[in-house]
Tab-separated table of C-alpha atoms in Angstrom:
chain	number	residue	atom	x	y	z
A	1	MET	CA	64.329	-13.162	34.414
A	2	GLY	CA	63.531	-10.036	33.401
A	3	PRO	CA	63.362	-8.745	29.756
A	4	ALA	CA	66.045	-7.718	27.224
A	5	GLY	CA	66.526	-4.089	28.257
A	6	GLY	CA	66.893	-4.682	32.225
A	7	GLY	CA	62.803	-3.621	32.623
A	8	ARG	CA	60.495	-5.722	34.715
A	9	ARG	CA	58.157	-8.171	33.192
A	10	PRO	CA	54.744	-6.464	32.261
A	11	VAL	CA	51.900	-6.605	34.596
A	12	ARG	CA	48.634	-8.571	32.658
A	13	ARG	CA	45.261	-6.204	33.334
A	14	VAL	CA	42.435	-7.797	34.516
A	15	PRO	CA	39.206	-6.215	32.495
A	16	ARG	CA	37.546	-4.699	35.002
A	17	GLN	CA	34.065	-6.486	34.285
A	18	CYS	CA	36.070	-10.276	34.939
A	19	ARG	CA	36.705	-9.215	38.820
A	20	ARG	CA	33.467	-9.561	40.373
A	21	ARG	CA	33.324	-12.249	42.605
A	22	SER	CA	29.567	-13.823	41.562
A	23	ARG	CA	29.856	-15.115	38.498
A	24	PRO	CA	32.825	-18.267	38.239
A	25	ARG	CA	35.641	-17.215	35.928
A	26	TRP	CA	37.678	-19.392	33.795
A	27	ARG	CA	41.308	-19.509	31.832
A	28	LEU	CA	41.806	-20.093	28.694
A	29	GLY	CA	45.326	-22.940	29.338
A	30	SER	CA	45.312	-24.989	26.309
A	31	LEU	CA	44.164	-26.320	22.740
A	32	ARG	CA	44.861	-29.239	22.292
A	33	GLY	CA	43.183	-30.763	19.015
A	34	ASP	CA	39.713	-31.145	20.005
A	35	VAL	CA	40.794	-31.541	24.094
A	36	ARG	CA	40.144	-28.117	25.730
A	37	VAL	CA	42.104	-27.599	28.902
A	38	ARG	CA	40.244	-24.457	31.109
A	39	ARG	CA	41.312	-24.149	34.759
A	40	ARG	CA	39.161	-22.254	37.212
A	41	ARG	CA	40.688	-19.398	39.122
A	42	GLY	CA	42.355	-20.182	42.091
A	43	GLY	CA	40.647	-24.533	41.296
A	44	PRO	CA	41.181	-27.462	40.113
A	45	ARG	CA	42.386	-27.950	36.110
A	46	LEU	CA	39.295	-29.524	35.086
A	47	ARG	CA	39.629	-31.257	31.367
A	48	GLY	CA	36.786	-32.796	28.414
A	49	ARG	CA	36.127	-32.904	25.577
A	50	ARG	CA	34.795	-29.171	24.164
A	51	GLY	CA	30.706	-29.734	25.057
A	52	ASP	CA	31.054	-32.463	28.256
A	53	ALA	CA	29.932	-31.109	30.934
A	54	ALA	CA	33.819	-30.908	32.467
A	55	LEU	CA	33.599	-27.906	30.851
A	56	ARG	CA	31.046	-25.918	32.685
A	57	PRO	CA	30.432	-24.344	35.988
A	58	ARG	CA	29.495	-26.997	38.782
A	59	PHE	CA	27.835	-24.903	41.159
A	60	PRO	CA	24.213	-23.415	40.124
A	61	ALA	CA	24.432	-19.996	38.282
A	62	ARG	CA	23.403	-16.942	40.974
A	63	ARG	CA	19.842	-16.216	40.544
A	64	PRO	CA	18.297	-13.334	39.020
A	65	ARG	CA	16.564	-10.295	41.283
A	66	ARG	CA	13.443	-9.913	40.749
A	67	ARG	CA	11.824	-6.895	39.349
A	68	GLY	CA	12.299	-4.106	41.883
A	69	SER	CA	13.580	-5.713	44.961
A	70	VAL	CA	16.484	-4.479	47.119
A	71	PRO	CA	19.164	-6.418	47.472
A	72	GLY	CA	19.682	-7.641	50.694
A	73	ARG	CA	16.120	-6.637	52.250
A	74	ARG	CA	13.777	-9.783	53.117
A	75	ARG	CA	10.679	-10.394	51.243
A	76	VAL	CA	7.407	-9.099	53.498
A	77	VAL	CA	4.593	-11.106	52.856
A	78	HIS	CA	1.319	-8.799	53.320
A	79	ARG	CA	-0.700	-9.334	56.655
A	80	ASN	CA	-3.564	-9.918	54.405
A	81	ARG	CA	-2.038	-12.628	52.749
A	82	LEU	CA	-1.638	-14.601	56.141
A	83	ARG	CA	-4.431	-17.203	56.733
A	84	SER	CA	-5.164	-18.407	60.066
A	85	PRO	CA	-4.048	-22.114	61.689
A	86	LEU	CA	-7.491	-23.581	61.582
A	87	VAL	CA	-8.601	-22.001	57.650
A	88	SER	CA	-4.940	-23.710	56.157
A	89	ARG	CA	-4.184	-26.589	57.927
A	90	ARG	CA	-5.045	-29.623	56.255
A	91	HIS	CA	-8.416	-31.869	58.025
A	92	ASP	CA	-7.162	-35.021	56.463
A	93	ALA	CA	-7.566	-37.259	59.042
A	94	ASP	CA	-11.181	-34.970	60.139
A	95	ALA	CA	-13.583	-37.463	58.255
A	96	GLY	CA	-15.129	-39.125	61.585
A	97	GLY	CA	-15.899	-42.448	62.314
A	98	PRO	CA	-14.357	-45.512	64.793
A	99	SER	CA	-10.630	-45.560	63.865
A	100	GLU	CA	-10.986	-48.997	63.308
A	101	LEU	CA	-12.739	-48.129	60.301
A	102	LEU	CA	-10.026	-44.975	59.418
A	103	GLU	CA	-7.242	-47.491	60.026
A	104	ALA	CA	-9.044	-50.245	57.282
A	105	LYS	CA	-9.507	-46.805	55.234
A	106	ALA	CA	-6.310	-45.932	55.382
A	107	ALA	CA	-4.530	-49.055	54.410
A	108	LEU	CA	-6.533	-49.188	51.958
A	109	ARG	CA	-5.665	-45.487	50.305
A	110	GLU	CA	-2.850	-45.890	50.764
A	111	ARG	CA	-2.661	-49.001	48.650
A	112	VAL	CA	-4.387	-47.665	45.494
A	113	TRP	CA	-1.732	-45.003	45.586
A	114	SER	CA	0.897	-47.141	45.162
A	115	ALA	CA	-0.512	-49.265	43.077
A	116	LEU	CA	-1.169	-45.968	41.042
A	117	LYS	CA	2.853	-45.142	41.321
A	118	ASP	CA	3.933	-48.575	40.716
A	119	ALA	CA	1.424	-49.216	37.104
A	120	ASP	CA	2.953	-45.919	35.603
A	121	ALA	CA	-0.958	-44.139	35.993
A	122	ASP	CA	-0.295	-41.370	37.549
A	123	ARG	CA	0.863	-37.594	36.580
A	124	PHE	CA	1.696	-34.872	38.419
A	125	PRO	CA	1.169	-32.527	40.813
A	126	GLY	CA	1.360	-37.126	42.045
A	127	ALA	CA	-1.306	-39.795	43.433
A	128	GLU	CA	-0.885	-39.486	47.040
A	129	GLY	CA	-2.095	-37.878	49.865
A	130	ARG	CA	-5.388	-36.682	47.039
A	131	ILE	CA	-7.470	-37.376	44.679
A	132	PRO	CA	-4.798	-38.972	41.407
A	133	ASN	CA	-4.515	-37.560	38.956
A	134	PHE	CA	-4.209	-39.721	36.929
A	135	ILE	CA	-2.917	-40.582	32.479
A	136	GLY	CA	-6.158	-41.331	30.598
A	137	ALA	CA	-8.349	-38.423	32.690
A	138	GLU	CA	-9.610	-37.233	29.288
A	139	ASP	CA	-10.489	-40.314	27.586
A	140	ALA	CA	-12.527	-41.190	30.955
A	141	ALA	CA	-14.341	-37.249	30.542
A	142	GLU	CA	-14.920	-38.287	27.016
A	143	ARG	CA	-16.618	-41.721	27.660
A	144	LEU	CA	-18.376	-39.745	30.697
A	145	ARG	CA	-19.602	-37.506	27.508
A	146	GLY	CA	-21.110	-40.055	26.053
A	147	LEU	CA	-23.222	-41.320	28.499
A	148	GLY	CA	-26.855	-40.453	28.677
A	149	ILE	CA	-27.645	-39.421	31.503
A	150	TRP	CA	-24.639	-36.601	30.401
A	151	GLY	CA	-27.128	-35.278	28.064
A	152	GLN	CA	-29.271	-35.559	30.584
A	153	ALA	CA	-27.838	-33.185	32.629
A	154	ALA	CA	-28.512	-29.072	32.701
A	155	THR	CA	-26.441	-28.089	36.139
A	156	LEU	CA	-23.410	-29.841	37.431
A	157	LYS	CA	-21.512	-30.401	40.628
A	158	ALA	CA	-17.886	-31.232	40.216
A	159	ASN	CA	-14.956	-31.087	42.503
A	160	PRO	CA	-12.439	-29.208	42.049
A	161	ASP	CA	-9.806	-31.272	42.000
A	162	SER	CA	-7.316	-32.420	39.006
A	163	PRO	CA	-8.247	-35.703	37.850
A	164	GLN	CA	-12.410	-34.264	36.957
A	165	TRP	CA	-10.950	-30.844	34.838
A	166	PRO	CA	-11.747	-32.690	32.248
A	167	VAL	CA	-15.376	-32.974	32.874
A	168	ARG	CA	-15.335	-29.675	33.683
A	169	GLN	CA	-14.142	-28.303	30.708
A	170	ARG	CA	-16.216	-30.728	28.205
A	171	ALA	CA	-19.519	-29.497	30.665
A	172	LEU	CA	-19.181	-25.798	29.754
A	173	GLU	CA	-18.007	-26.781	26.725
A	174	ASP	CA	-21.683	-29.075	26.194
A	175	GLY	CA	-23.417	-25.173	27.641
A	176	LYS	CA	-23.840	-26.667	30.650
A	177	ARG	CA	-24.070	-24.912	33.861
A	178	VAL	CA	-20.823	-26.192	36.536
A	179	TYR	CA	-21.421	-25.489	40.988
A	180	MET	CA	-17.752	-25.850	41.952
A	181	ALA	CA	-16.569	-25.843	45.394
A	182	VAL	CA	-14.562	-23.860	47.121
A	183	PRO	CA	-11.811	-25.235	47.139
A	184	ARG	CA	-11.511	-27.051	51.079
A	185	LEU	CA	-14.907	-24.710	51.915
A	186	ALA	CA	-12.675	-22.381	53.290
A	187	ASP	CA	-15.111	-19.317	51.962
A	188	PRO	CA	-19.309	-18.197	53.545
A	189	ARG	CA	-19.791	-19.185	50.347
A	190	PRO	CA	-18.644	-22.027	48.643
A	191	PHE	CA	-19.778	-23.203	45.877
A	192	PHE	CA	-18.689	-21.192	42.899
A	193	LEU	CA	-21.171	-21.679	39.479
A	194	LEU	CA	-19.373	-21.671	36.312
A	195	HIS	CA	-21.986	-20.552	33.015
A	196	PRO	CA	-21.765	-20.934	30.138
A	197	GLU	CA	-22.185	-17.440	28.155
A	198	ARG	CA	-20.908	-15.472	30.865
A	199	ILE	CA	-17.084	-16.404	31.004
A	200	GLU	CA	-14.627	-14.202	28.719
A	201	GLN	CA	-11.995	-17.667	29.527
A	202	SER	CA	-11.501	-20.844	26.933
A	203	PRO	CA	-13.769	-23.524	28.537
A	204	ARG	CA	-10.606	-25.238	29.494
A	205	LYS	CA	-9.265	-21.918	31.494
A	206	ALA	CA	-12.572	-21.314	32.600
A	207	SER	CA	-12.587	-24.745	34.626
A	208	SER	CA	-9.298	-24.513	36.427
A	209	ILE	CA	-9.155	-24.467	40.048
A	210	LYS	CA	-7.409	-20.771	39.080
A	211	GLY	CA	-9.955	-19.761	36.335
A	212	ALA	CA	-13.210	-20.554	38.534
A	213	GLY	CA	-11.947	-18.335	40.928
A	214	ARG	CA	-11.558	-15.191	38.076
A	215	GLU	CA	-14.659	-16.498	36.139
A	216	GLY	CA	-17.304	-18.014	38.201
A	217	ARG	CA	-19.004	-16.139	40.436
A	218	PRO	CA	-19.182	-17.163	44.449
A	219	VAL	CA	-23.009	-18.318	45.650
A	220	GLU	CA	-24.828	-19.028	49.022
A	221	MET	CA	-26.370	-22.218	48.939
A	222	ASP	CA	-29.994	-20.491	49.346
A	223	ALA	CA	-29.229	-19.036	45.724
A	224	LEU	CA	-27.812	-22.620	44.148
A	225	GLU	CA	-29.967	-24.277	41.727
A	226	PRO	CA	-30.875	-27.900	41.899
A	227	VAL	CA	-28.336	-30.504	40.325
A	228	ASP	CA	-29.039	-32.870	37.799
A	229	LEU	CA	-25.414	-34.749	38.003
A	230	VAL	CA	-23.107	-35.397	40.843
A	231	VAL	CA	-18.968	-35.789	39.431
A	232	VAL	CA	-16.954	-36.657	42.423
A	233	GLY	CA	-13.330	-37.147	42.655
A	234	SER	CA	-12.024	-41.170	44.005
A	235	VAL	CA	-8.910	-42.701	45.441
A	236	ALA	CA	-10.958	-46.040	45.717
A	237	VAL	CA	-13.815	-47.152	44.170
A	238	SER	CA	-15.775	-50.871	43.584
A	239	GLU	CA	-19.044	-51.892	41.435
A	240	ASP	CA	-21.353	-52.317	44.734
A	241	GLY	CA	-21.372	-48.354	44.521
A	242	ALA	CA	-18.449	-47.823	47.672
A	243	ARG	CA	-16.634	-44.826	47.026
A	244	LEU	CA	-13.199	-44.370	49.363
A	245	GLY	CA	-11.508	-40.274	48.590
A	246	LYS	CA	-8.166	-39.263	50.256
A	247	GLY	CA	-9.388	-38.548	53.777
A	248	GLY	CA	-10.901	-35.428	54.900
A	249	GLY	CA	-14.729	-35.598	53.941
A	250	PHE	CA	-15.196	-32.607	51.926
A	251	SER	CA	-17.322	-35.011	49.599
A	252	ASP	CA	-19.643	-36.722	51.872
A	253	LEU	CA	-19.692	-32.652	52.943
A	254	GLU	CA	-20.357	-31.097	49.934
A	255	PHE	CA	-22.943	-33.308	48.780
A	256	ALA	CA	-24.596	-33.105	53.011
A	257	LEU	CA	-24.484	-29.961	52.232
A	258	ALA	CA	-27.000	-29.583	49.510
A	259	ARG	CA	-29.359	-32.203	50.125
A	260	GLU	CA	-29.757	-30.929	53.523
A	261	ALA	CA	-30.965	-27.817	51.044
A	262	GLY	CA	-32.986	-29.319	49.398
A	263	LEU	CA	-30.601	-29.383	45.867
A	264	ILE	CA	-29.834	-32.620	45.509
A	265	GLY	CA	-33.006	-35.617	45.394
A	266	ALA	CA	-32.737	-39.097	46.071
A	267	ASP	CA	-32.400	-40.661	42.608
A	268	THR	CA	-30.004	-37.557	41.331
A	269	VAL	CA	-27.599	-39.326	39.626
A	270	VAL	CA	-23.776	-39.409	41.163
A	271	ALA	CA	-21.038	-40.067	38.859
A	272	THR	CA	-16.681	-40.065	39.202
A	273	THR	CA	-13.839	-40.878	37.247
A	274	VAL	CA	-11.293	-43.482	37.568
A	275	HIS	CA	-8.429	-44.818	36.890
A	276	GLU	CA	-8.933	-48.709	36.222
A	277	VAL	CA	-6.111	-49.356	38.872
A	278	GLN	CA	-7.554	-48.267	41.632
A	279	LEU	CA	-11.258	-50.184	41.042
A	280	VAL	CA	-10.929	-52.957	43.318
A	281	ASP	CA	-13.274	-55.415	44.525
A	282	PRO	CA	-16.476	-55.018	46.302
A	283	GLY	CA	-16.998	-55.074	49.939
A	284	GLN	CA	-13.266	-53.777	50.726
A	285	ILE	CA	-14.262	-50.082	50.476
A	286	PRO	CA	-15.634	-50.010	54.421
A	287	MET	CA	-18.894	-46.982	54.259
A	288	ALA	CA	-19.630	-44.766	57.057
A	289	ASP	CA	-23.307	-44.149	57.357
A	290	HIS	CA	-21.922	-40.582	55.867
A	291	ASP	CA	-19.851	-41.638	52.630
A	292	VAL	CA	-21.856	-40.571	49.692
A	293	PRO	CA	-22.870	-44.012	47.701
A	294	LEU	CA	-22.089	-44.245	43.683
A	295	ASP	CA	-24.260	-44.880	40.877
A	296	TRP	CA	-22.131	-44.456	37.570
A	297	ILE	CA	-18.305	-45.704	37.766
A	298	VAL	CA	-15.970	-43.972	34.159
A	299	THR	CA	-12.626	-45.947	33.366
A	300	PRO	CA	-10.514	-44.190	30.753
A	301	ASP	CA	-11.473	-48.046	28.722
A	302	ARG	CA	-15.300	-48.308	30.730
A	303	ALA	CA	-18.419	-47.789	32.334
A	304	VAL	CA	-19.602	-49.766	35.507
A	305	ARG	CA	-23.328	-49.482	36.408
A	306	CYS	CA	-23.609	-49.415	40.014
A	307	GLN	CA	-26.214	-52.279	40.559
A	308	GLU	CA	-26.059	-52.281	44.708
A	309	ARG	CA	-26.448	-48.609	45.679
A	310	HIS	CA	-25.417	-47.932	49.384
A	311	ALA	CA	-27.844	-45.789	51.406
A	312	ARG	CA	-27.697	-42.073	50.915
A	313	SER	CA	-27.559	-40.004	54.152
A	314	GLY	CA	-30.355	-36.915	54.162
A	315	GLY	CA	-28.229	-34.349	55.285
A	316	ILE	CA	-25.586	-33.508	57.348
A	317	ARG	CA	-24.229	-35.274	60.618
A	318	TRP	CA	-23.295	-33.563	63.568
A	319	ASP	CA	-21.664	-36.630	65.165
A	320	ALA	CA	-19.173	-37.358	62.380
A	321	LEU	CA	-17.350	-34.000	62.019
A	322	THR	CA	-14.431	-32.293	64.354
A	323	GLU	CA	-14.522	-29.427	66.892
A	324	GLU	CA	-11.825	-27.923	64.722
A	325	LYS	CA	-12.869	-29.273	61.217
A	326	ILE	CA	-16.592	-26.988	61.634
A	327	ALA	CA	-14.784	-23.637	62.972
A	328	ALA	CA	-12.107	-24.340	59.795
A	329	ILE	CA	-15.322	-24.089	57.551
A	330	PRO	CA	-17.294	-20.727	58.397
A	331	LEU	CA	-20.443	-21.753	56.805
A	332	LEU	CA	-20.712	-25.387	59.103
A	333	ALA	CA	-20.054	-22.391	61.750
A	334	ARG	CA	-22.950	-20.145	60.720
A	335	ILE	CA	-25.685	-23.042	60.485
A	336	ARG	CA	-25.217	-24.942	63.376
A	337	GLY	CA	-24.973	-21.075	65.159
A	338	GLY	CA	-28.221	-20.196	63.703
């Protein structure tokens, strides 16, 4: 029944900004004490106390549009940013060796990765499938910093993985030159040279993977200087000097390249920083001829001098490399081609 006067009931006008379909619209139904009743137009009534999750939309808000983008237009990746499948593919199973040896190494990796996760000792970006970043990496780097081998070294070669980031940072802070391998050796100049007197950013930023790409100078193998200390990342280690990597063989290959160029000698010290969980009993890590043995194992709690060291490889073992791996690493293809 209409209002007095016989006219029709006036229609409530909804403001224009409330008519957009892209955002949730709420109507305040009633307010009884501290219980608020809200209803989404065309949806169910939601009850809850003020600030409760029931009063908020149950679907995410629309993501803000990128600056300069056009609605409805697909993002096009420039062709120069596309990488070859051979370069972008992970070679985690291409380290070479008998199948029994590779299976034993893979089983040990899975065991150590699970142990780190169960002990809540891993941290971003996680442990599985990589050189695991662990809680206490900074303490291990400080313990390595206090050893005599650190003070005697003027030039350091380090891997680009996250757990050795504190080691690279402290090396720059102490005025040491740092050679850092290009990730996956995917460049004809496979190493960055980080010089402590030529970096513009802080040692921490310059020693990161992104910072090394900006601050480091790519160098050829012929321009490298002799290395005093080699720091490698590890998945599992033992006190007899055995080391297990993530399975790609890149640390062993970096070592072999420097060994063949005469930058690493028979007495060059090789050290690693790991968590205590990553130490296994001697004899559990199967070693191949091309695997790099360790001299020092440094954890957040202690430093272990490896008494029994395995023999070092004299250079590149071409029989342990697959054709796909050689094609993915430009330096290897150039060396073999002469």
